[in-house]
């Protein structure tokens, strides 16, 4: 059932993949299913997405005029190398004042230790392009990539209950697309090689379930967080991020 095959199983696989792509696009608020590009992992989506970001307008791999937040996952931080570093306050919230004139911003949507949700929308208003690793936030808080006006975003299926070995990238402008490291053929704009059709279909189902159950899960997580943090404060501990916008699951 390779989706590039002309056989009946191949055509059925292609249909299943495109239905999954359309469902995922709808669930994250993308305008078009073509903006969803499947990868082998969130790490690959981050690396690929950052390469596309660095190439925008220059048609060459350049990290000039770019700044990154200091709270990124190593999948992002390692690729960024020695680019300019943004500043955070004591709660892990980005302070956009040191490099307010740079064109490109790299900023995780939700920090994975504290759960701080970054002000992506306001950051995007000050900078020309923004890349965001949104793997920690999808399925934990409501997300609409169009409303946030993010340019490139990376996601991992296992973060919201999907299978491991499946990630995807959101690309606001598909004209920015370039192949990932290889000239080998792939399916559509996705990673090269034979697509993981079953994993991609399972990803769309898992995401649909995660978003469907999100209001109930948020209520339960908030209740648990309130009890847990009150108990921690009673024994003299301080809660980092208390009172700021953050997820209830962290």
mmCIF file of C-alpha atoms in Angstrom:
data_model
loop_
_atom_site.group_PDB
_atom_site.id
_atom_site.type_symbol
_atom_site.label_atom_id
_atom_site.label_comp_id
_atom_site.label_asym_id
_atom_site.label_seq_id
_atom_site.Cartn_x
_atom_site.Cartn_y
_atom_site.Cartn_z
ATOM 1 C CA UNK A 1 0.000 0.000 0.000
ATOM 2 C CA UNK A 2 2.625 2.616 -0.899
ATOM 3 C CA UNK A 3 0.621 5.821 -1.535
ATOM 4 C CA UNK A 4 2.700 6.599 -4.630
ATOM 5 C CA UNK A 5 1.721 3.271 -6.187
ATOM 6 C CA UNK A 6 -0.964 3.100 -8.891
ATOM 7 C CA UNK A 7 -2.287 -0.175 -7.463
ATOM 8 C CA UNK A 8 -5.625 -0.328 -5.679
ATOM 9 C CA UNK A 9 -3.958 -0.709 -2.226
ATOM 10 C CA UNK A 10 -1.705 2.218 -3.122
ATOM 11 C CA UNK A 11 -4.613 4.462 -4.054
ATOM 12 C CA UNK A 12 -6.412 3.491 -0.844
ATOM 13 C CA UNK A 13 -3.288 4.294 1.169
ATOM 14 C CA UNK A 14 -2.984 7.692 -0.544
ATOM 15 C CA UNK A 15 -6.625 8.459 0.226
ATOM 16 C CA UNK A 16 -6.146 7.476 3.874
ATOM 17 C CA UNK A 17 -3.073 9.723 4.150
ATOM 18 C CA UNK A 18 -4.787 12.705 2.576
ATOM 19 C CA UNK A 19 -7.834 12.309 4.806
ATOM 20 C CA UNK A 20 -5.477 12.223 7.820
ATOM 21 C CA UNK A 21 -3.603 15.275 6.526
ATOM 22 C CA UNK A 22 -6.846 17.180 6.100
ATOM 23 C CA UNK A 23 -8.061 16.231 9.571
ATOM 24 C CA UNK A 24 -4.802 17.313 11.211
ATOM 25 C CA UNK A 25 -4.817 20.608 9.288
ATOM 26 C CA UNK A 26 -8.366 21.316 10.438
ATOM 27 C CA UNK A 27 -7.628 20.401 14.062
ATOM 28 C CA UNK A 28 -4.639 22.749 14.363
ATOM 29 C CA UNK A 29 -6.347 25.596 12.495
ATOM 30 C CA UNK A 30 -4.343 25.455 9.256
ATOM 31 C CA UNK A 31 -6.002 26.947 6.185
ATOM 32 C CA UNK A 32 -4.996 24.143 3.811
ATOM 33 C CA UNK A 33 -4.039 20.488 4.170
ATOM 34 C CA UNK A 34 -1.014 21.147 1.903
ATOM 35 C CA UNK A 35 0.524 23.071 4.810
ATOM 36 C CA UNK A 36 0.989 19.802 6.738
ATOM 37 C CA UNK A 37 4.203 17.916 5.957
ATOM 38 C CA UNK A 38 4.822 14.528 7.591
ATOM 39 C CA UNK A 39 8.187 13.634 9.117
ATOM 40 C CA UNK A 40 9.720 10.715 10.998
ATOM 41 C CA UNK A 41 9.691 12.573 14.334
ATOM 42 C CA UNK A 42 9.287 15.944 15.975
ATOM 43 C CA UNK A 43 13.088 16.243 16.033
ATOM 44 C CA UNK A 44 13.189 15.883 12.248
ATOM 45 C CA UNK A 45 10.349 18.403 11.905
ATOM 46 C CA UNK A 46 12.364 20.869 14.028
ATOM 47 C CA UNK A 47 15.557 20.398 12.031
ATOM 48 C CA UNK A 48 13.796 20.599 8.670
ATOM 49 C CA UNK A 49 11.690 23.573 9.725
ATOM 50 C CA UNK A 50 14.700 25.503 10.987
ATOM 51 C CA UNK A 51 16.581 24.875 7.754
ATOM 52 C CA UNK A 52 13.645 26.339 5.861
ATOM 53 C CA UNK A 53 13.524 29.313 8.233
ATOM 54 C CA UNK A 54 17.232 30.029 7.776
ATOM 55 C CA UNK A 55 16.794 29.900 3.982
ATOM 56 C CA UNK A 56 13.824 32.291 3.735
ATOM 57 C CA UNK A 57 14.587 35.231 1.415
ATOM 58 C CA UNK A 58 18.284 34.331 1.117
ATOM 59 C CA UNK A 59 18.109 31.008 -0.708
ATOM 60 C CA UNK A 60 21.109 29.900 1.312
ATOM 61 C CA UNK A 61 21.565 28.448 4.773
ATOM 62 C CA UNK A 62 22.108 31.538 6.930
ATOM 63 C CA UNK A 63 21.539 32.250 10.623
ATOM 64 C CA UNK A 64 21.957 36.000 10.287
ATOM 65 C CA UNK A 65 19.332 38.291 11.808
ATOM 66 C CA UNK A 66 17.915 35.462 13.924
ATOM 67 C CA UNK A 67 17.347 35.092 17.673
ATOM 68 C CA UNK A 68 16.349 32.033 19.720
ATOM 69 C CA UNK A 69 14.826 31.681 23.162
ATOM 70 C CA UNK A 70 17.083 30.143 25.864
ATOM 71 C CA UNK A 71 14.480 27.534 26.874
ATOM 72 C CA UNK A 72 14.408 25.465 23.685
ATOM 73 C CA UNK A 73 14.545 21.668 23.513
ATOM 74 C CA UNK A 74 17.964 20.325 22.390
ATOM 75 C CA UNK A 75 16.346 19.329 19.060
ATOM 76 C CA UNK A 76 16.119 23.070 18.358
ATOM 77 C CA UNK A 77 18.977 24.466 20.442
ATOM 78 C CA UNK A 78 21.615 22.236 18.823
ATOM 79 C CA UNK A 79 20.668 23.299 15.294
ATOM 80 C CA UNK A 80 20.597 27.000 16.186
ATOM 81 C CA UNK A 81 24.169 26.941 17.425
ATOM 82 C CA UNK A 82 25.515 30.411 18.198
ATOM 83 C CA UNK A 83 22.618 32.630 17.108
ATOM 84 C CA UNK A 84 21.562 35.541 19.299
ATOM 85 C CA UNK A 85 19.795 34.563 22.529
ATOM 86 C CA UNK A 86 16.568 36.149 23.732
ATOM 87 C CA UNK A 87 15.966 36.840 27.409
ATOM 88 C CA UNK A 88 13.462 35.272 29.828
ATOM 89 C CA UNK A 89 12.111 36.458 33.147
ATOM 90 C CA UNK A 90 12.219 34.306 36.301
ATOM 91 C CA UNK A 91 9.080 32.424 35.207
ATOM 92 C CA UNK A 92 10.478 31.454 31.815
ATOM 93 C CA UNK A 93 8.484 34.038 29.852
ATOM 94 C CA UNK A 94 10.287 35.543 26.852
ATOM 95 C CA UNK A 95 11.225 39.210 27.253
ATOM 96 C CA UNK A 96 11.374 40.582 23.727
ATOM 97 C CA UNK A 97 13.547 43.595 24.327
ATOM 98 C CA UNK A 98 17.195 42.653 23.777
ATOM 99 C CA UNK A 99 16.883 41.680 20.104
ATOM 100 C CA UNK A 100 13.637 43.367 19.157
ATOM 101 C CA UNK A 101 14.951 44.294 15.701
ATOM 102 C CA UNK A 102 15.785 40.808 14.390
ATOM 103 C CA UNK A 103 13.708 39.431 11.514
ATOM 104 C CA UNK A 104 13.458 35.801 12.623
ATOM 105 C CA UNK A 105 12.472 34.490 16.042
ATOM 106 C CA UNK A 106 12.737 30.875 17.241
ATOM 107 C CA UNK A 107 10.537 30.335 20.275
ATOM 108 C CA UNK A 108 9.036 27.192 21.818
ATOM 109 C CA UNK A 109 5.284 27.525 22.358
ATOM 110 C CA UNK A 110 5.183 25.814 25.748
ATOM 111 C CA UNK A 111 8.234 25.225 27.907
ATOM 112 C CA UNK A 112 8.323 21.566 28.860
ATOM 113 C CA UNK A 113 9.564 21.787 32.483
ATOM 114 C CA UNK A 114 7.566 24.764 33.772
ATOM 115 C CA UNK A 115 4.700 24.680 31.274
ATOM 116 C CA UNK A 116 4.957 28.416 30.558
ATOM 117 C CA UNK A 117 3.036 29.360 27.417
ATOM 118 C CA UNK A 118 4.925 31.917 25.364
ATOM 119 C CA UNK A 119 3.197 34.966 23.814
ATOM 120 C CA UNK A 120 3.675 33.730 20.252
ATOM 121 C CA UNK A 121 1.068 36.026 18.751
ATOM 122 C CA UNK A 122 2.552 39.219 20.196
ATOM 123 C CA UNK A 123 6.088 38.084 19.317
ATOM 124 C CA UNK A 124 4.996 37.490 15.726
ATOM 125 C CA UNK A 125 3.678 41.050 15.507
ATOM 126 C CA UNK A 126 7.176 42.413 16.203
ATOM 127 C CA UNK A 127 9.149 40.124 13.906
ATOM 128 C CA UNK A 128 8.886 39.133 10.274
ATOM 129 C CA UNK A 129 9.080 35.348 10.753
ATOM 130 C CA UNK A 130 8.650 32.963 13.672
ATOM 131 C CA UNK A 131 9.406 29.264 14.080
ATOM 132 C CA UNK A 132 7.887 27.449 17.044
ATOM 133 C CA UNK A 133 8.289 23.965 18.460
ATOM 134 C CA UNK A 134 4.667 23.332 19.460
ATOM 135 C CA UNK A 135 5.030 19.665 20.339
ATOM 136 C CA UNK A 136 4.525 20.183 24.064
ATOM 137 C CA UNK A 137 1.379 22.267 23.713
ATOM 138 C CA UNK A 138 -0.742 20.450 21.110
ATOM 139 C CA UNK A 139 -3.348 18.378 22.909
ATOM 140 C CA UNK A 140 -2.659 20.172 26.210
ATOM 141 C CA UNK A 141 -3.968 23.649 25.389
ATOM 142 C CA UNK A 142 -6.067 24.979 22.476
ATOM 143 C CA UNK A 143 -3.977 25.771 19.370
ATOM 144 C CA UNK A 144 -4.789 27.570 16.134
ATOM 145 C CA UNK A 145 -1.705 28.149 13.995
ATOM 146 C CA UNK A 146 -3.480 30.627 11.729
ATOM 147 C CA UNK A 147 -4.662 32.738 14.644
ATOM 148 C CA UNK A 148 -1.191 32.644 16.234
ATOM 149 C CA UNK A 149 0.249 33.678 12.848
ATOM 150 C CA UNK A 150 3.221 31.327 13.224
ATOM 151 C CA UNK A 151 5.230 30.731 10.038
ATOM 152 C CA UNK A 152 6.708 27.286 10.707
ATOM 153 C CA UNK A 153 5.788 24.895 13.527
ATOM 154 C CA UNK A 154 6.887 21.398 14.546
ATOM 155 C CA UNK A 155 4.822 18.670 16.222
ATOM 156 C CA UNK A 156 5.307 15.098 17.488
ATOM 157 C CA UNK A 157 2.485 12.543 17.510
ATOM 158 C CA UNK A 158 3.479 10.781 20.731
ATOM 159 C CA UNK A 159 3.044 13.997 22.696
ATOM 160 C CA UNK A 160 -0.756 13.802 22.352
ATOM 161 C CA UNK A 161 -1.175 10.026 22.518
ATOM 162 C CA UNK A 162 -0.257 9.140 18.939
ATOM 163 C CA UNK A 163 2.417 6.651 17.855
ATOM 164 C CA UNK A 164 6.135 7.256 18.133
ATOM 165 C CA UNK A 165 7.998 7.667 14.868
ATOM 166 C CA UNK A 166 5.556 10.204 13.411
ATOM 167 C CA UNK A 167 5.924 13.978 13.404
ATOM 168 C CA UNK A 168 4.682 16.752 11.189
ATOM 169 C CA UNK A 169 5.554 20.293 10.238
ATOM 170 C CA UNK A 170 3.216 23.196 9.561
ATOM 171 C CA UNK A 171 4.423 25.502 6.797
ATOM 172 C CA UNK A 172 2.502 28.738 6.368
ATOM 173 C CA UNK A 173 3.905 29.335 2.879
ATOM 174 C CA UNK A 174 4.629 26.125 0.948
ATOM 175 C CA UNK A 175 6.793 28.112 -1.497
ATOM 176 C CA UNK A 176 9.470 27.973 1.224
ATOM 177 C CA UNK A 177 9.612 24.176 0.987
ATOM 178 C CA UNK A 178 12.858 22.437 0.149
ATOM 179 C CA UNK A 179 13.620 18.691 0.322
ATOM 180 C CA UNK A 180 15.057 17.326 3.534
ATOM 181 C CA UNK A 181 18.760 16.489 3.053
ATOM 182 C CA UNK A 182 18.199 14.098 0.147
ATOM 183 C CA UNK A 183 17.158 14.126 -3.472
ATOM 184 C CA UNK A 184 15.492 10.741 -3.023
ATOM 185 C CA UNK A 185 11.815 10.695 -3.893
ATOM 186 C CA UNK A 186 9.151 10.900 -1.228
ATOM 187 C CA UNK A 187 5.399 11.156 -1.233
ATOM 188 C CA UNK A 188 4.018 14.689 -1.795
ATOM 189 C CA UNK A 189 6.129 17.189 0.206
ATOM 190 C CA UNK A 190 6.702 14.726 3.038
ATOM 191 C CA UNK A 191 9.977 13.180 4.180
ATOM 192 C CA UNK A 192 11.753 10.960 1.696
ATOM 193 C CA UNK A 193 11.120 7.223 1.649
ATOM 194 C CA UNK A 194 8.050 5.061 2.123
ATOM 195 C CA UNK A 195 5.444 6.870 4.266
ATOM 196 C CA UNK A 196 4.235 5.393 7.538
ATOM 197 C CA UNK A 197 0.586 5.360 6.450
ATOM 198 C CA UNK A 198 -0.751 3.476 9.468
ATOM 199 C CA UNK A 199 1.130 5.751 11.886
ATOM 200 C CA UNK A 200 -0.105 8.882 10.126
ATOM 201 C CA UNK A 201 -3.724 7.710 10.201
ATOM 202 C CA UNK A 202 -3.332 6.805 13.890
ATOM 203 C CA UNK A 203 -1.872 10.265 14.521
ATOM 204 C CA UNK A 204 -4.944 11.991 13.096
ATOM 205 C CA UNK A 205 -7.244 9.818 15.233
ATOM 206 C CA UNK A 206 -5.183 10.430 18.381
ATOM 207 C CA UNK A 207 -5.190 14.193 17.796
ATOM 208 C CA UNK A 208 -8.940 14.208 17.229
ATOM 209 C CA UNK A 209 -9.437 12.325 20.503
ATOM 210 C CA UNK A 210 -7.016 14.592 22.391
ATOM 211 C CA UNK A 211 -8.829 17.743 21.285
ATOM 212 C CA UNK A 212 -12.260 16.235 21.873
ATOM 213 C CA UNK A 213 -11.370 15.364 25.482
ATOM 214 C CA UNK A 214 -9.315 18.519 26.129
ATOM 215 C CA UNK A 215 -11.928 20.519 28.096
ATOM 216 C CA UNK A 216 -12.550 17.634 30.504
ATOM 217 C CA UNK A 217 -8.837 16.899 30.878
ATOM 218 C CA UNK A 218 -8.015 20.571 31.509
ATOM 219 C CA UNK A 219 -10.598 20.665 34.299
ATOM 220 C CA UNK A 220 -9.119 17.565 35.936
ATOM 221 C CA UNK A 221 -5.524 18.736 35.482
ATOM 222 C CA UNK A 222 -6.320 22.138 36.956
ATOM 223 C CA UNK A 223 -7.942 20.530 39.991
ATOM 224 C CA UNK A 224 -4.926 18.276 40.505
ATOM 225 C CA UNK A 225 -2.472 21.147 40.023
ATOM 226 C CA UNK A 226 -4.283 23.309 42.574
ATOM 227 C CA UNK A 227 -4.196 20.569 45.209
ATOM 228 C CA UNK A 228 -0.589 19.586 44.502
ATOM 229 C CA UNK A 229 0.828 23.107 44.448
ATOM 230 C CA UNK A 230 -1.028 24.182 47.576
ATOM 231 C CA UNK A 231 0.459 21.195 49.375
ATOM 232 C CA UNK A 232 3.958 22.007 48.105
ATOM 233 C CA UNK A 233 3.638 25.605 49.269
ATOM 234 C CA UNK A 234 2.461 24.421 52.671
ATOM 235 C CA UNK A 235 5.776 22.634 53.191
ATOM 236 C CA UNK A 236 7.740 25.721 52.192
ATOM 237 C CA UNK A 237 8.398 25.210 48.482
ATOM 238 C CA UNK A 238 8.041 27.942 45.876
ATOM 239 C CA UNK A 239 6.099 27.381 42.651
ATOM 240 C CA UNK A 240 7.969 28.669 39.603
ATOM 241 C CA UNK A 241 5.562 30.180 37.086
ATOM 242 C CA UNK A 242 2.693 30.684 39.500
ATOM 243 C CA UNK A 243 0.228 33.235 38.142
ATOM 244 C CA UNK A 244 1.555 33.242 34.581
ATOM 245 C CA UNK A 245 -0.020 31.635 31.509
ATOM 246 C CA UNK A 246 1.008 27.980 31.657
ATOM 247 C CA UNK A 247 -0.430 24.543 31.037
ATOM 248 C CA UNK A 248 -2.152 22.627 33.796
ATOM 249 C CA UNK A 249 -0.523 19.304 32.939
ATOM 250 C CA UNK A 250 3.018 20.391 33.882
#
